[in-house]
Amino acid sequence: QQQVKQSPQSLIVQKGGISIINCAYENTAFDYFPWYQQFPGKGPALLIAIRPDVSEKKEGRFTISFNKSAKQFSLHIMDSQPGDSATYFCAATGGYQKVTFGTGTKLQVIP
Amino acid sequence: EAQVTQNPRYLITVTGKKLTVTCSQNMNHEYMSWYRQDPGLGLRQIYYSMNVEVTDKGDVPEGYKVSRKEKRNFPLILESPSPNQTSLYFCASRLAGSNEQFFGPGTRLTVL
């Protein structure tokens, strides 16, 4: 049972462009929505996270947009760089309980 | 350096031969967890532990065992590995009351 659906599975973006990855969740008890970034051969690392009491959070070139009524959230990477090439996972959790991950998006930023 | 370590990083074994993957963290985190990562399936939780001697099943616990005798260590045990357990395994830890998980570097397991 996939409680967090992530799309697209893969994404190719030109350098300087905007990368957008989308996630949808089902469980309304979720109250924390992180994005993890994973480089080849490494473990995932927290990139940015949001709670449902705000609609947007920005950290540098990375922004999370959150739509509580639609139960959707997305990651936007502005001015995408080749160094952003990685796999990105959205996730959701509630009350410090176990984390449910999306299936991942492999991003390639081409020069 | 604050980190989560896993050993071994790579392992090739045969069906039925018991193995243990170790996980250790030096951040005094209460919560530890094991995940497996498979193409197209993302990260799925195998087992987690909220503190010493407290463990519980995740989404895919079949064929795995864990123990938490010390706060820093959380080994994953495969008593009779099968080819469908070929995967990339990650250990993670976090502080109680925090949502941020810190992941280890991963263990790539192949069961022939």
PDB file of C-alpha atoms in Angstrom:
ATOM      1  CA  GLN A   1       0.000   0.000   0.000  1.00  0.00           C
ATOM      2  CA  GLN A   2       1.704   3.135  -1.236  1.00  0.00           C
ATOM      3  CA  GLN A   3       0.786   5.950   1.117  1.00  0.00           C
ATOM      4  CA  VAL A   4       3.075   8.502  -0.522  1.00  0.00           C
ATOM      5  CA  LYS A   5       3.039   8.667  -4.304  1.00  0.00           C
ATOM      6  CA  GLN A   6       5.933  10.417  -6.015  1.00  0.00           C
ATOM      7  CA  SER A   7       6.359  11.563  -9.608  1.00  0.00           C
ATOM      8  CA  PRO A   8       8.093  11.648 -11.977  1.00  0.00           C
ATOM      9  CA  GLN A   9      10.320   8.606 -11.655  1.00  0.00           C
ATOM     10  CA  SER A  10      13.074  10.390 -13.563  1.00  0.00           C
ATOM     11  CA  LEU A  11      13.681  13.948 -14.691  1.00  0.00           C
ATOM     12  CA  ILE A  12      16.163  15.608 -17.019  1.00  0.00           C
ATOM     13  CA  VAL A  13      16.586  19.373 -16.693  1.00  0.00           C
ATOM     14  CA  GLN A  14      18.927  21.798 -18.378  1.00  0.00           C
ATOM     15  CA  LYS A  15      21.355  23.756 -16.233  1.00  0.00           C
ATOM     16  CA  GLY A  16      19.665  26.890 -14.970  1.00  0.00           C
ATOM     17  CA  GLY A  17      16.191  25.440 -15.314  1.00  0.00           C
ATOM     18  CA  ILE A  18      13.604  24.592 -12.662  1.00  0.00           C
ATOM     19  CA  SER A  19      13.225  21.020 -11.424  1.00  0.00           C
ATOM     20  CA  ILE A  20       9.840  20.075  -9.992  1.00  0.00           C
ATOM     21  CA  ILE A  21       9.060  16.854  -8.175  1.00  0.00           C
ATOM     22  CA  ASN A  22       5.589  16.081  -6.877  1.00  0.00           C
ATOM     23  CA  CYS A  23       4.239  13.954  -4.049  1.00  0.00           C
ATOM     24  CA  ALA A  24       0.774  13.078  -2.853  1.00  0.00           C
ATOM     25  CA  TYR A  25      -0.187  11.494   0.433  1.00  0.00           C
ATOM     26  CA  GLU A  26      -3.278   9.815   1.816  1.00  0.00           C
ATOM     27  CA  ASN A  27      -2.948   9.801   5.596  1.00  0.00           C
ATOM     28  CA  THR A  28      -4.239  13.067   7.070  1.00  0.00           C
ATOM     29  CA  ALA A  29      -2.421  12.279  10.316  1.00  0.00           C
ATOM     30  CA  PHE A  30       0.921  13.055   8.674  1.00  0.00           C
ATOM     31  CA  ASP A  31       2.370  16.263  10.098  1.00  0.00           C
ATOM     32  CA  TYR A  32       5.943  16.397   8.832  1.00  0.00           C
ATOM     33  CA  PHE A  33       7.012  16.240   5.200  1.00  0.00           C
ATOM     34  CA  PRO A  34      10.751  16.027   4.503  1.00  0.00           C
ATOM     35  CA  TRP A  35      12.665  15.741   1.282  1.00  0.00           C
ATOM     36  CA  TYR A  36      15.831  13.680   1.218  1.00  0.00           C
ATOM     37  CA  GLN A  37      18.636  13.934  -1.328  1.00  0.00           C
ATOM     38  CA  GLN A  38      20.737  10.888  -2.171  1.00  0.00           C
ATOM     39  CA  PHE A  39      23.939  10.865  -4.209  1.00  0.00           C
ATOM     40  CA  PRO A  40      25.229   7.610  -5.738  1.00  0.00           C
ATOM     41  CA  GLY A  41      26.940   5.438  -3.157  1.00  0.00           C
ATOM     42  CA  LYS A  42      25.680   7.524  -0.232  1.00  0.00           C
ATOM     43  CA  GLY A  43      22.831   7.380   2.217  1.00  0.00           C
ATOM     44  CA  PRO A  44      19.918   9.819   1.937  1.00  0.00           C
ATOM     45  CA  ALA A  45      20.393  13.165   3.661  1.00  0.00           C
ATOM     46  CA  LEU A  46      17.721  15.600   4.780  1.00  0.00           C
ATOM     47  CA  LEU A  47      17.420  18.467   2.306  1.00  0.00           C
ATOM     48  CA  ILE A  48      14.416  20.473   3.462  1.00  0.00           C
ATOM     49  CA  ALA A  49      11.198  19.785   5.371  1.00  0.00           C
ATOM     50  CA  ILE A  50       7.830  21.407   6.000  1.00  0.00           C
ATOM     51  CA  ARG A  51       4.933  21.139   8.424  1.00  0.00           C
ATOM     52  CA  PRO A  52       1.338  21.536   7.219  1.00  0.00           C
ATOM     53  CA  ASP A  53       0.756  24.838   9.006  1.00  0.00           C
ATOM     54  CA  VAL A  54       2.651  26.675   6.232  1.00  0.00           C
ATOM     55  CA  SER A  55       2.138  26.571   2.475  1.00  0.00           C
ATOM     56  CA  GLU A  56       5.712  27.186   1.416  1.00  0.00           C
ATOM     57  CA  LYS A  57       9.237  26.898   2.755  1.00  0.00           C
ATOM     58  CA  LYS A  58      12.332  28.133   0.993  1.00  0.00           C
ATOM     59  CA  GLU A  59      15.981  27.367   1.692  1.00  0.00           C
ATOM     60  CA  GLY A  60      18.315  28.805  -0.891  1.00  0.00           C
ATOM     61  CA  ARG A  61      17.408  27.377  -4.304  1.00  0.00           C
ATOM     62  CA  PHE A  62      15.127  24.711  -2.787  1.00  0.00           C
ATOM     63  CA  THR A  63      11.446  25.360  -2.089  1.00  0.00           C
ATOM     64  CA  ILE A  64       8.691  23.109  -0.792  1.00  0.00           C
ATOM     65  CA  SER A  65       5.148  23.998  -1.790  1.00  0.00           C
ATOM     66  CA  PHE A  66       2.443  22.406   0.321  1.00  0.00           C
ATOM     67  CA  ASN A  67      -1.275  22.083  -0.470  1.00  0.00           C
ATOM     68  CA  LYS A  68      -3.041  20.648   2.558  1.00  0.00           C
ATOM     69  CA  SER A  69      -6.503  20.456   1.001  1.00  0.00           C
ATOM     70  CA  ALA A  70      -5.195  18.536  -2.014  1.00  0.00           C
ATOM     71  CA  LYS A  71      -2.834  16.454   0.149  1.00  0.00           C
ATOM     72  CA  GLN A  72       0.030  17.264  -2.168  1.00  0.00           C
ATOM     73  CA  PHE A  73       3.475  18.753  -1.796  1.00  0.00           C
ATOM     74  CA  SER A  74       6.271  19.442  -4.207  1.00  0.00           C
ATOM     75  CA  LEU A  75       9.958  20.260  -4.340  1.00  0.00           C
ATOM     76  CA  HIS A  76      11.150  23.027  -6.630  1.00  0.00           C
ATOM     77  CA  ILE A  77      14.835  23.416  -7.408  1.00  0.00           C
ATOM     78  CA  MET A  78      15.515  26.802  -8.935  1.00  0.00           C
ATOM     79  CA  ASP A  79      18.525  27.453 -11.161  1.00  0.00           C
ATOM     80  CA  SER A  80      19.268  23.720 -11.252  1.00  0.00           C
ATOM     81  CA  GLN A  81      22.967  22.815 -11.353  1.00  0.00           C
ATOM     82  CA  PRO A  82      24.789  19.646 -12.434  1.00  0.00           C
ATOM     83  CA  GLY A  83      25.728  19.168  -8.758  1.00  0.00           C
ATOM     84  CA  ASP A  84      22.016  18.763  -7.987  1.00  0.00           C
ATOM     85  CA  SER A  85      21.982  15.520  -9.987  1.00  0.00           C
ATOM     86  CA  ALA A  86      20.843  12.956  -7.443  1.00  0.00           C
ATOM     87  CA  THR A  87      17.859  10.905  -6.378  1.00  0.00           C
ATOM     88  CA  TYR A  88      15.240  12.758  -4.371  1.00  0.00           C
ATOM     89  CA  PHE A  89      12.788  11.137  -1.982  1.00  0.00           C
ATOM     90  CA  CYS A  90       9.756  12.753  -0.452  1.00  0.00           C
ATOM     91  CA  ALA A  91       8.504  11.362   2.820  1.00  0.00           C
ATOM     92  CA  ALA A  92       5.782  11.812   5.393  1.00  0.00           C
ATOM     93  CA  THR A  93       5.415  11.044   9.057  1.00  0.00           C
ATOM     94  CA  GLY A  94       3.073  11.799  11.922  1.00  0.00           C
ATOM     95  CA  GLY A  95       3.742  12.269  15.619  1.00  0.00           C
ATOM     96  CA  TYR A  96       7.364  11.118  15.417  1.00  0.00           C
ATOM     97  CA  GLN A  97       6.177   7.722  14.233  1.00  0.00           C
ATOM     98  CA  LYS A  98       7.622   5.770  11.360  1.00  0.00           C
ATOM     99  CA  VAL A  99       8.442   7.515   8.117  1.00  0.00           C
ATOM    100  CA  THR A 100       6.797   6.589   4.829  1.00  0.00           C
ATOM    101  CA  PHE A 101       8.921   7.337   1.777  1.00  0.00           C
ATOM    102  CA  GLY A 102       8.000   7.974  -1.826  1.00  0.00           C
ATOM    103  CA  THR A 103       9.523   5.854  -4.559  1.00  0.00           C
ATOM    104  CA  GLY A 104      12.184   8.392  -5.533  1.00  0.00           C
ATOM    105  CA  THR A 105      12.972  10.661  -8.482  1.00  0.00           C
ATOM    106  CA  LYS A 106      16.274  10.459 -10.300  1.00  0.00           C
ATOM    107  CA  LEU A 107      17.216  13.975 -11.376  1.00  0.00           C
ATOM    108  CA  GLN A 108      19.819  14.648 -14.031  1.00  0.00           C
ATOM    109  CA  VAL A 109      20.859  18.223 -14.717  1.00  0.00           C
ATOM    110  CA  ILE A 110      22.629  18.545 -18.033  1.00  0.00           C
ATOM    111  CA  PRO A 111      25.036  21.383 -18.848  1.00  0.00           C
TER     112      PRO A 111
ATOM    113  CA  GLU B   1      32.417  13.364  13.650  1.00  0.00           C
ATOM    114  CA  ALA B   2      28.743  12.569  14.205  1.00  0.00           C
ATOM    115  CA  GLN B   3      27.856   9.631  12.016  1.00  0.00           C
ATOM    116  CA  VAL B   4      26.090   6.361  11.435  1.00  0.00           C
ATOM    117  CA  THR B   5      28.368   3.527  10.353  1.00  0.00           C
ATOM    118  CA  GLN B   6      27.460   0.231   8.730  1.00  0.00           C
ATOM    119  CA  ASN B   7      29.499  -2.887   8.117  1.00  0.00           C
ATOM    120  CA  PRO B   8      30.099  -4.482   5.778  1.00  0.00           C
ATOM    121  CA  ARG B   9      29.493  -2.063   2.920  1.00  0.00           C
ATOM    122  CA  TYR B  10      29.286  -4.863   0.377  1.00  0.00           C
ATOM    123  CA  LEU B  11      28.414  -8.505   0.892  1.00  0.00           C
ATOM    124  CA  ILE B  12      27.859 -11.414  -1.456  1.00  0.00           C
ATOM    125  CA  THR B  13      26.546 -14.563   0.158  1.00  0.00           C
ATOM    126  CA  VAL B  14      24.604 -17.723  -0.638  1.00  0.00           C
ATOM    127  CA  THR B  15      21.084 -18.755   0.202  1.00  0.00           C
ATOM    128  CA  GLY B  16      20.663 -19.932   3.774  1.00  0.00           C
ATOM    129  CA  LYS B  17      23.952 -18.701   5.208  1.00  0.00           C
ATOM    130  CA  LYS B  18      23.240 -16.572   8.282  1.00  0.00           C
ATOM    131  CA  LEU B  19      24.619 -13.057   8.233  1.00  0.00           C
ATOM    132  CA  THR B  20      24.627  -9.923  10.348  1.00  0.00           C
ATOM    133  CA  VAL B  21      24.921  -6.339   9.191  1.00  0.00           C
ATOM    134  CA  THR B  22      26.092  -4.035  11.950  1.00  0.00           C
ATOM    135  CA  CYS B  23      24.965  -0.459  12.534  1.00  0.00           C
ATOM    136  CA  SER B  24      26.429   1.964  15.033  1.00  0.00           C
ATOM    137  CA  GLN B  25      25.774   5.647  15.791  1.00  0.00           C
ATOM    138  CA  ASN B  26      27.760   8.039  17.961  1.00  0.00           C
ATOM    139  CA  MET B  27      25.101  10.705  18.430  1.00  0.00           C
ATOM    140  CA  ASN B  28      23.333   9.183  21.450  1.00  0.00           C
ATOM    141  CA  HIS B  29      20.152   8.854  19.400  1.00  0.00           C
ATOM    142  CA  GLU B  30      17.270   6.926  20.922  1.00  0.00           C
ATOM    143  CA  TYR B  31      15.599   5.938  17.673  1.00  0.00           C
ATOM    144  CA  MET B  32      17.190   3.630  15.119  1.00  0.00           C
ATOM    145  CA  SER B  33      15.769   2.038  12.028  1.00  0.00           C
ATOM    146  CA  TRP B  34      16.594  -0.281   9.151  1.00  0.00           C
ATOM    147  CA  TYR B  35      15.428   0.294   5.582  1.00  0.00           C
ATOM    148  CA  ARG B  36      15.835  -1.525   2.329  1.00  0.00           C
ATOM    149  CA  GLN B  37      16.008   0.345  -0.953  1.00  0.00           C
ATOM    150  CA  ASP B  38      14.888  -1.315  -4.161  1.00  0.00           C
ATOM    151  CA  PRO B  39      14.486   0.245  -7.627  1.00  0.00           C
ATOM    152  CA  GLY B  40      11.010   1.640  -8.118  1.00  0.00           C
ATOM    153  CA  LEU B  41      10.021   0.932  -4.521  1.00  0.00           C
ATOM    154  CA  GLY B  42      11.918   3.618  -2.656  1.00  0.00           C
ATOM    155  CA  LEU B  43      12.898   3.074   0.962  1.00  0.00           C
ATOM    156  CA  ARG B  44      10.867   0.624   2.965  1.00  0.00           C
ATOM    157  CA  GLN B  45      11.232   0.244   6.703  1.00  0.00           C
ATOM    158  CA  ILE B  46      12.181  -3.206   7.983  1.00  0.00           C
ATOM    159  CA  TYR B  47      12.411  -2.732  11.755  1.00  0.00           C
ATOM    160  CA  TYR B  48      12.815   0.149  14.122  1.00  0.00           C
ATOM    161  CA  SER B  49      13.812   0.642  17.734  1.00  0.00           C
ATOM    162  CA  MET B  50      12.689   3.453  20.000  1.00  0.00           C
ATOM    163  CA  ASN B  51      15.293   2.690  22.639  1.00  0.00           C
ATOM    164  CA  VAL B  52      17.319  -0.121  24.224  1.00  0.00           C
ATOM    165  CA  GLU B  53      15.365  -3.382  24.283  1.00  0.00           C
ATOM    166  CA  VAL B  54      12.408  -1.760  22.467  1.00  0.00           C
ATOM    167  CA  THR B  55      11.946  -2.858  18.849  1.00  0.00           C
ATOM    168  CA  ASP B  56       9.009  -3.134  16.480  1.00  0.00           C
ATOM    169  CA  LYS B  57       8.226  -4.255  12.956  1.00  0.00           C
ATOM    170  CA  GLY B  58       8.195  -1.903  10.036  1.00  0.00           C
ATOM    171  CA  ASP B  59       6.550  -2.512   6.678  1.00  0.00           C
ATOM    172  CA  VAL B  60       8.667  -5.444   5.464  1.00  0.00           C
ATOM    173  CA  PRO B  61       9.969  -7.404   8.501  1.00  0.00           C
ATOM    174  CA  GLU B  62       9.669 -10.940   7.110  1.00  0.00           C
ATOM    175  CA  GLY B  63      13.011 -12.764   7.047  1.00  0.00           C
ATOM    176  CA  TYR B  64      14.796 -10.271   9.284  1.00  0.00           C
ATOM    177  CA  LYS B  65      15.606  -9.986  12.977  1.00  0.00           C
ATOM    178  CA  VAL B  66      17.036  -7.143  15.027  1.00  0.00           C
ATOM    179  CA  SER B  67      18.266  -6.551  18.544  1.00  0.00           C
ATOM    180  CA  ARG B  68      18.990  -3.431  20.565  1.00  0.00           C
ATOM    181  CA  LYS B  69      21.131  -4.343  23.549  1.00  0.00           C
ATOM    182  CA  GLU B  70      23.086  -1.083  23.548  1.00  0.00           C
ATOM    183  CA  LYS B  71      21.927   2.383  22.624  1.00  0.00           C
ATOM    184  CA  ARG B  72      24.554   2.891  19.946  1.00  0.00           C
ATOM    185  CA  ASN B  73      24.181  -0.437  18.101  1.00  0.00           C
ATOM    186  CA  PHE B  74      21.333  -1.908  16.081  1.00  0.00           C
ATOM    187  CA  PRO B  75      22.378  -5.006  14.102  1.00  0.00           C
ATOM    188  CA  LEU B  76      20.252  -6.509  11.340  1.00  0.00           C
ATOM    189  CA  ILE B  77      20.224 -10.300  11.227  1.00  0.00           C
ATOM    190  CA  LEU B  78      19.262 -12.476   8.288  1.00  0.00           C
ATOM    191  CA  GLU B  79      19.116 -15.998   9.658  1.00  0.00           C
ATOM    192  CA  SER B  80      18.424 -17.711   6.329  1.00  0.00           C
ATOM    193  CA  PRO B  81      18.930 -15.229   3.506  1.00  0.00           C
ATOM    194  CA  SER B  82      17.088 -15.725   0.227  1.00  0.00           C
ATOM    195  CA  PRO B  83      17.649 -14.118  -3.196  1.00  0.00           C
ATOM    196  CA  ASN B  84      14.658 -11.787  -2.702  1.00  0.00           C
ATOM    197  CA  GLN B  85      16.611 -10.128   0.097  1.00  0.00           C
ATOM    198  CA  THR B  86      19.183  -8.903  -2.390  1.00  0.00           C
ATOM    199  CA  SER B  87      18.967  -5.173  -1.857  1.00  0.00           C
ATOM    200  CA  LEU B  88      20.624  -1.989  -0.619  1.00  0.00           C
ATOM    201  CA  TYR B  89      20.209  -1.635   3.133  1.00  0.00           C
ATOM    202  CA  PHE B  90      20.347   1.557   5.167  1.00  0.00           C
ATOM    203  CA  CYS B  91      20.484   2.112   8.888  1.00  0.00           C
ATOM    204  CA  ALA B  92      19.243   5.434  10.261  1.00  0.00           C
ATOM    205  CA  SER B  93      19.010   7.128  13.628  1.00  0.00           C
ATOM    206  CA  ARG B  94      17.363  10.169  15.146  1.00  0.00           C
ATOM    207  CA  LEU B  95      16.829  11.850  18.456  1.00  0.00           C
ATOM    208  CA  ALA B  96      13.562  11.255  20.272  1.00  0.00           C
ATOM    209  CA  GLY B  97      11.364  14.290  19.623  1.00  0.00           C
ATOM    210  CA  SER B  98      13.094  15.088  16.331  1.00  0.00           C
ATOM    211  CA  ASN B  99      11.995  14.067  12.858  1.00  0.00           C
ATOM    212  CA  GLU B 100      15.366  14.372  11.181  1.00  0.00           C
ATOM    213  CA  GLN B 101      16.907  11.002  10.408  1.00  0.00           C
ATOM    214  CA  PHE B 102      20.609  10.484   9.818  1.00  0.00           C
ATOM    215  CA  PHE B 103      21.429   7.664   7.444  1.00  0.00           C
ATOM    216  CA  GLY B 104      24.422   5.396   7.212  1.00  0.00           C
ATOM    217  CA  PRO B 105      26.316   4.857   3.929  1.00  0.00           C
ATOM    218  CA  GLY B 106      24.451   1.683   3.030  1.00  0.00           C
ATOM    219  CA  THR B 107      25.204  -2.012   2.673  1.00  0.00           C
ATOM    220  CA  ARG B 108      24.774  -3.646  -0.699  1.00  0.00           C
ATOM    221  CA  LEU B 109      23.776  -7.270  -0.174  1.00  0.00           C
ATOM    222  CA  THR B 110      23.632  -9.909  -2.874  1.00  0.00           C
ATOM    223  CA  VAL B 111      22.187 -13.329  -2.059  1.00  0.00           C
ATOM    224  CA  LEU B 112      22.951 -15.979  -4.666  1.00  0.00           C
TER     225      LEU B 112
END
